[in-house]
Amino acid sequence: MECAGKGRGTRCVGPARQRCGRCRAVAYCSASHQLSHWSVHKEECARLEEQMKQVDVLNDFPFTFSEEATVQVCENQESRCSFLTRRGIHLKGMWACECSCQPVVKSLQSGRLYDSWNLPSILCPCSGPPSPLLNRLVGWDDYYKWRDIPLHSPIAVLLHWPLTIYHAIQLAEIGGFMLRDKSDLRIHYLGPEKELVQFGALAELRALLPGFQVHIELVGPAVPHFRDGERINFSSYIQCTDSDCICKSSSGSMTQDSSDGQTSEVVLQFRRGLYHDVYGDIAKHSLPDLIIAPNAGIAAYPSWLPTIELIKKINVPAVFSDYCEEACHLAARCINAATGHTLSLPIQLNPFRQPLAVEESALLLPCYSNCFLFGIGAFVR
């Protein structure tokens, strides 16, 4: 990781190996950089110390590979590349942008529609569930049991996208935003990046939200020009690699469709641009029931300010996620400054966070995609 005091007058003298003795969440290249950074760090030190006490909770997953994918990655004993390579999925299809070997931008340039999990049927949800979903799923263990997937399957690395959407909907319902008497659900999904390569995983919402027509607008500046306005209909589940599996008997897992008359259980629509700039055009056809912004980085991007103001104006429940609790805390402070209100949905750990740690994070806190959730807007109707 980088020295927390980088850029404060003098050049770093070496690797950042000297941790703050109190919080243990930041590191420095030298004592002089640690001293010069104290004026900034002292405000966050006690808060980071409390967050570091939750490390074991953050790393707690039910999978047989949990130690390898969490602690060993955080301590540089393993890498995301080695994790994927060991399972035969490194740089394959939707898995391609899960490590530094192939950045998201390069994956997007291919323009391909990936319709395979690149895993055998026993390790992935390539067909409908064996039984109806009778109770709410509360964590990965629940989901794997329901879908009859063994706990050594890495499929959660991709499925954290639809499961986070599912969980966000549950939180919105608990908060008072009810889906009763609705046959369709319209979600505005802000700032997608990896999801633009891995959107095939969202087909699993067909199983998670039975009986609903789910329409998702994926809106953000990372949407490629050639995909702007494109619509994808999921007509079945993403396929496995078994040649004789029942999933091969379907007519296809997703189709491109530009007409307005087609319907599907899950429909994705791609929109290029910042949400506050394109909302007017989207709202002509798709007013949101729920807004979701994964790994938002609100404190890092000033462009969020007009979007937050828009969400406040339209008064729609919005659920955000980020890689660590500290990022959520900084986001909450920005939201309060922009709206004058505190969070409607307090910061909380996402039980469906990605179970593969982020490498070389800015803090020594374990970081995971979609790790923590929080929300604003009208959660009570």
mmCIF file with all atom_site columns, N, CA and C in Angstrom, residues 244-269:
data_model
loop_
_atom_site.group_PDB
_atom_site.id
_atom_site.type_symbol
_atom_site.label_atom_id
_atom_site.label_alt_id
_atom_site.label_comp_id
_atom_site.label_asym_id
_atom_site.label_entity_id
_atom_site.label_seq_id
_atom_site.pdbx_PDB_ins_code
_atom_site.Cartn_x
_atom_site.Cartn_y
_atom_site.Cartn_z
_atom_site.occupancy
_atom_site.B_iso_or_equiv
_atom_site.pdbx_formal_charge
_atom_site.auth_seq_id
_atom_site.auth_comp_id
_atom_site.auth_asym_id
_atom_site.auth_atom_id
_atom_site.pdbx_PDB_model_num
ATOM 1  N N  . ASP A 1 244 ? -24.108 -31.452 -21.776 1.00 0.00 ? 244 ASP A N  1
ATOM 2  C CA . ASP A 1 244 ? -25.392 -32.145 -21.689 1.00 0.00 ? 244 ASP A CA 1
ATOM 3  C C  . ASP A 1 244 ? -26.320 -31.564 -20.629 1.00 0.00 ? 244 ASP A C  1
ATOM 4  N N  . CYS A 1 245 ? -26.033 -30.368 -20.136 1.00 0.00 ? 245 CYS A N  1
ATOM 5  C CA . CYS A 1 245 ? -26.853 -29.756 -19.090 1.00 0.00 ? 245 CYS A CA 1
ATOM 6  C C  . CYS A 1 245 ? -28.172 -29.250 -19.663 1.00 0.00 ? 245 CYS A C  1
ATOM 7  N N  . ILE A 1 246 ? -29.195 -29.235 -18.824 1.00 0.00 ? 246 ILE A N  1
ATOM 8  C CA . ILE A 1 246 ? -30.517 -28.741 -19.229 1.00 0.00 ? 246 ILE A CA 1
ATOM 9  C C  . ILE A 1 246 ? -30.482 -27.291 -19.687 1.00 0.00 ? 246 ILE A C  1
ATOM 10 N N  . CYS A 1 247 ? -29.485 -26.532 -19.236 1.00 0.00 ? 247 CYS A N  1
ATOM 11 C CA . CYS A 1 247 ? -29.419 -25.109 -19.621 1.00 0.00 ? 247 CYS A CA 1
ATOM 12 C C  . CYS A 1 247 ? -29.163 -24.954 -21.117 1.00 0.00 ? 247 CYS A C  1
ATOM 13 N N  . LYS A 1 248 ? -28.639 -26.004 -21.773 1.00 0.00 ? 248 LYS A N  1
ATOM 14 C CA . LYS A 1 248 ? -28.367 -25.924 -23.216 1.00 0.00 ? 248 LYS A CA 1
ATOM 15 C C  . LYS A 1 248 ? -29.638 -26.079 -24.042 1.00 0.00 ? 248 LYS A C  1
ATOM 16 N N  . SER A 1 249 ? -30.725 -26.513 -23.416 1.00 0.00 ? 249 SER A N  1
ATOM 17 C CA . SER A 1 249 ? -31.968 -26.713 -24.151 1.00 0.00 ? 249 SER A CA 1
ATOM 18 C C  . SER A 1 249 ? -32.770 -25.431 -24.292 1.00 0.00 ? 249 SER A C  1
ATOM 19 N N  . SER A 1 250 ? -32.346 -24.361 -23.579 1.00 0.00 ? 250 SER A N  1
ATOM 20 C CA . SER A 1 250 ? -33.058 -23.087 -23.684 1.00 0.00 ? 250 SER A CA 1
ATOM 21 C C  . SER A 1 250 ? -32.680 -22.393 -24.976 1.00 0.00 ? 250 SER A C  1
ATOM 22 N N  . SER A 1 251 ? -33.491 -21.446 -25.383 1.00 0.00 ? 251 SER A N  1
ATOM 23 C CA . SER A 1 251 ? -33.272 -20.774 -26.661 1.00 0.00 ? 251 SER A CA 1
ATOM 24 C C  . SER A 1 251 ? -32.151 -19.756 -26.607 1.00 0.00 ? 251 SER A C  1
ATOM 25 N N  . GLY A 1 252 ? -31.658 -19.480 -25.427 1.00 0.00 ? 252 GLY A N  1
ATOM 26 C CA . GLY A 1 252 ? -30.599 -18.483 -25.281 1.00 0.00 ? 252 GLY A CA 1
ATOM 27 C C  . GLY A 1 252 ? -30.785 -17.727 -23.995 1.00 0.00 ? 252 GLY A C  1
ATOM 28 N N  . SER A 1 253 ? -29.684 -17.329 -23.382 1.00 0.00 ? 253 SER A N  1
ATOM 29 C CA . SER A 1 253 ? -29.788 -16.709 -22.069 1.00 0.00 ? 253 SER A CA 1
ATOM 30 C C  . SER A 1 253 ? -30.045 -15.223 -22.119 1.00 0.00 ? 253 SER A C  1
ATOM 31 N N  . MET A 1 254 ? -29.680 -14.575 -23.203 1.00 0.00 ? 254 MET A N  1
ATOM 32 C CA . MET A 1 254 ? -30.014 -13.155 -23.303 1.00 0.00 ? 254 MET A CA 1
ATOM 33 C C  . MET A 1 254 ? -30.086 -12.753 -24.762 1.00 0.00 ? 254 MET A C  1
ATOM 34 N N  . THR A 1 255 ? -30.930 -11.792 -25.034 1.00 0.00 ? 255 THR A N  1
ATOM 35 C CA . THR A 1 255 ? -31.096 -11.311 -26.402 1.00 0.00 ? 255 THR A CA 1
ATOM 36 C C  . THR A 1 255 ? -31.047 -9.804  -26.415 1.00 0.00 ? 255 THR A C  1
ATOM 37 N N  . GLN A 1 256 ? -30.514 -9.264  -27.516 1.00 0.00 ? 256 GLN A N  1
ATOM 38 C CA . GLN A 1 256 ? -30.515 -7.822  -27.700 1.00 0.00 ? 256 GLN A CA 1
ATOM 39 C C  . GLN A 1 256 ? -31.821 -7.432  -28.378 1.00 0.00 ? 256 GLN A C  1
ATOM 40 N N  . ASP A 1 257 ? -32.421 -6.346  -27.889 1.00 0.00 ? 257 ASP A N  1
ATOM 41 C CA . ASP A 1 257 ? -33.724 -5.963  -28.408 1.00 0.00 ? 257 ASP A CA 1
ATOM 42 C C  . ASP A 1 257 ? -33.862 -4.460  -28.323 1.00 0.00 ? 257 ASP A C  1
ATOM 43 N N  . SER A 1 258 ? -34.210 -3.829  -29.410 1.00 0.00 ? 258 SER A N  1
ATOM 44 C CA . SER A 1 258 ? -34.361 -2.377  -29.422 1.00 0.00 ? 258 SER A CA 1
ATOM 45 C C  . SER A 1 258 ? -35.816 -1.941  -29.470 1.00 0.00 ? 258 SER A C  1
ATOM 46 N N  . SER A 1 259 ? -36.757 -2.904  -29.545 1.00 0.00 ? 259 SER A N  1
ATOM 47 C CA . SER A 1 259 ? -38.166 -2.540  -29.598 1.00 0.00 ? 259 SER A CA 1
ATOM 48 C C  . SER A 1 259 ? -38.715 -2.315  -28.207 1.00 0.00 ? 259 SER A C  1
ATOM 49 N N  . ASP A 1 260 ? -39.819 -1.581  -28.120 1.00 0.00 ? 260 ASP A N  1
ATOM 50 C CA . ASP A 1 260 ? -40.432 -1.277  -26.839 1.00 0.00 ? 260 ASP A CA 1
ATOM 51 C C  . ASP A 1 260 ? -41.517 -2.275  -26.466 1.00 0.00 ? 260 ASP A C  1
ATOM 52 N N  . GLY A 1 261 ? -41.880 -3.179  -27.381 1.00 0.00 ? 261 GLY A N  1
ATOM 53 C CA . GLY A 1 261 ? -42.977 -4.082  -27.116 1.00 0.00 ? 261 GLY A CA 1
ATOM 54 C C  . GLY A 1 261 ? -42.574 -5.358  -26.403 1.00 0.00 ? 261 GLY A C  1
ATOM 55 N N  . GLN A 1 262 ? -41.279 -5.656  -26.402 1.00 0.00 ? 262 GLN A N  1
ATOM 56 C CA . GLN A 1 262 ? -40.808 -6.894  -25.790 1.00 0.00 ? 262 GLN A CA 1
ATOM 57 C C  . GLN A 1 262 ? -40.811 -6.776  -24.267 1.00 0.00 ? 262 GLN A C  1
ATOM 58 N N  . THR A 1 263 ? -41.110 -7.878  -23.610 1.00 0.00 ? 263 THR A N  1
ATOM 59 C CA . THR A 1 263 ? -41.040 -7.909  -22.152 1.00 0.00 ? 263 THR A CA 1
ATOM 60 C C  . THR A 1 263 ? -40.224 -9.117  -21.732 1.00 0.00 ? 263 THR A C  1
ATOM 61 N N  . SER A 1 264 ? -39.644 -9.059  -20.573 1.00 0.00 ? 264 SER A N  1
ATOM 62 C CA . SER A 1 264 ? -38.851 -10.147 -20.034 1.00 0.00 ? 264 SER A CA 1
ATOM 63 C C  . SER A 1 264 ? -38.859 -10.048 -18.534 1.00 0.00 ? 264 SER A C  1
ATOM 64 N N  . GLU A 1 265 ? -38.522 -11.139 -17.859 1.00 0.00 ? 265 GLU A N  1
ATOM 65 C CA . GLU A 1 265 ? -38.474 -11.090 -16.411 1.00 0.00 ? 265 GLU A CA 1
ATOM 66 C C  . GLU A 1 265 ? -37.403 -10.117 -15.920 1.00 0.00 ? 265 GLU A C  1
ATOM 67 N N  . VAL A 1 266 ? -36.278 -10.063 -16.627 1.00 0.00 ? 266 VAL A N  1
ATOM 68 C CA . VAL A 1 266 ? -35.220 -9.111  -16.296 1.00 0.00 ? 266 VAL A CA 1
ATOM 69 C C  . VAL A 1 266 ? -34.765 -8.419  -17.573 1.00 0.00 ? 266 VAL A C  1
ATOM 70 N N  . VAL A 1 267 ? -34.878 -7.099  -17.586 1.00 0.00 ? 267 VAL A N  1
ATOM 71 C CA . VAL A 1 267 ? -34.467 -6.302  -18.739 1.00 0.00 ? 267 VAL A CA 1
ATOM 72 C C  . VAL A 1 267 ? -33.445 -5.271  -18.279 1.00 0.00 ? 267 VAL A C  1
ATOM 73 N N  . LEU A 1 268 ? -32.338 -5.181  -18.998 1.00 0.00 ? 268 LEU A N  1
ATOM 74 C CA . LEU A 1 268 ? -31.325 -4.174  -18.719 1.00 0.00 ? 268 LEU A CA 1
ATOM 75 C C  . LEU A 1 268 ? -31.318 -3.135  -19.829 1.00 0.00 ? 268 LEU A C  1
ATOM 76 N N  . GLN A 1 269 ? -31.207 -1.877  -19.451 1.00 0.00 ? 269 GLN A N  1
ATOM 77 C CA . GLN A 1 269 ? -31.103 -0.776  -20.408 1.00 0.00 ? 269 GLN A CA 1
ATOM 78 C C  . GLN A 1 269 ? -29.849 0.018   -20.047 1.00 0.00 ? 269 GLN A C  1
#
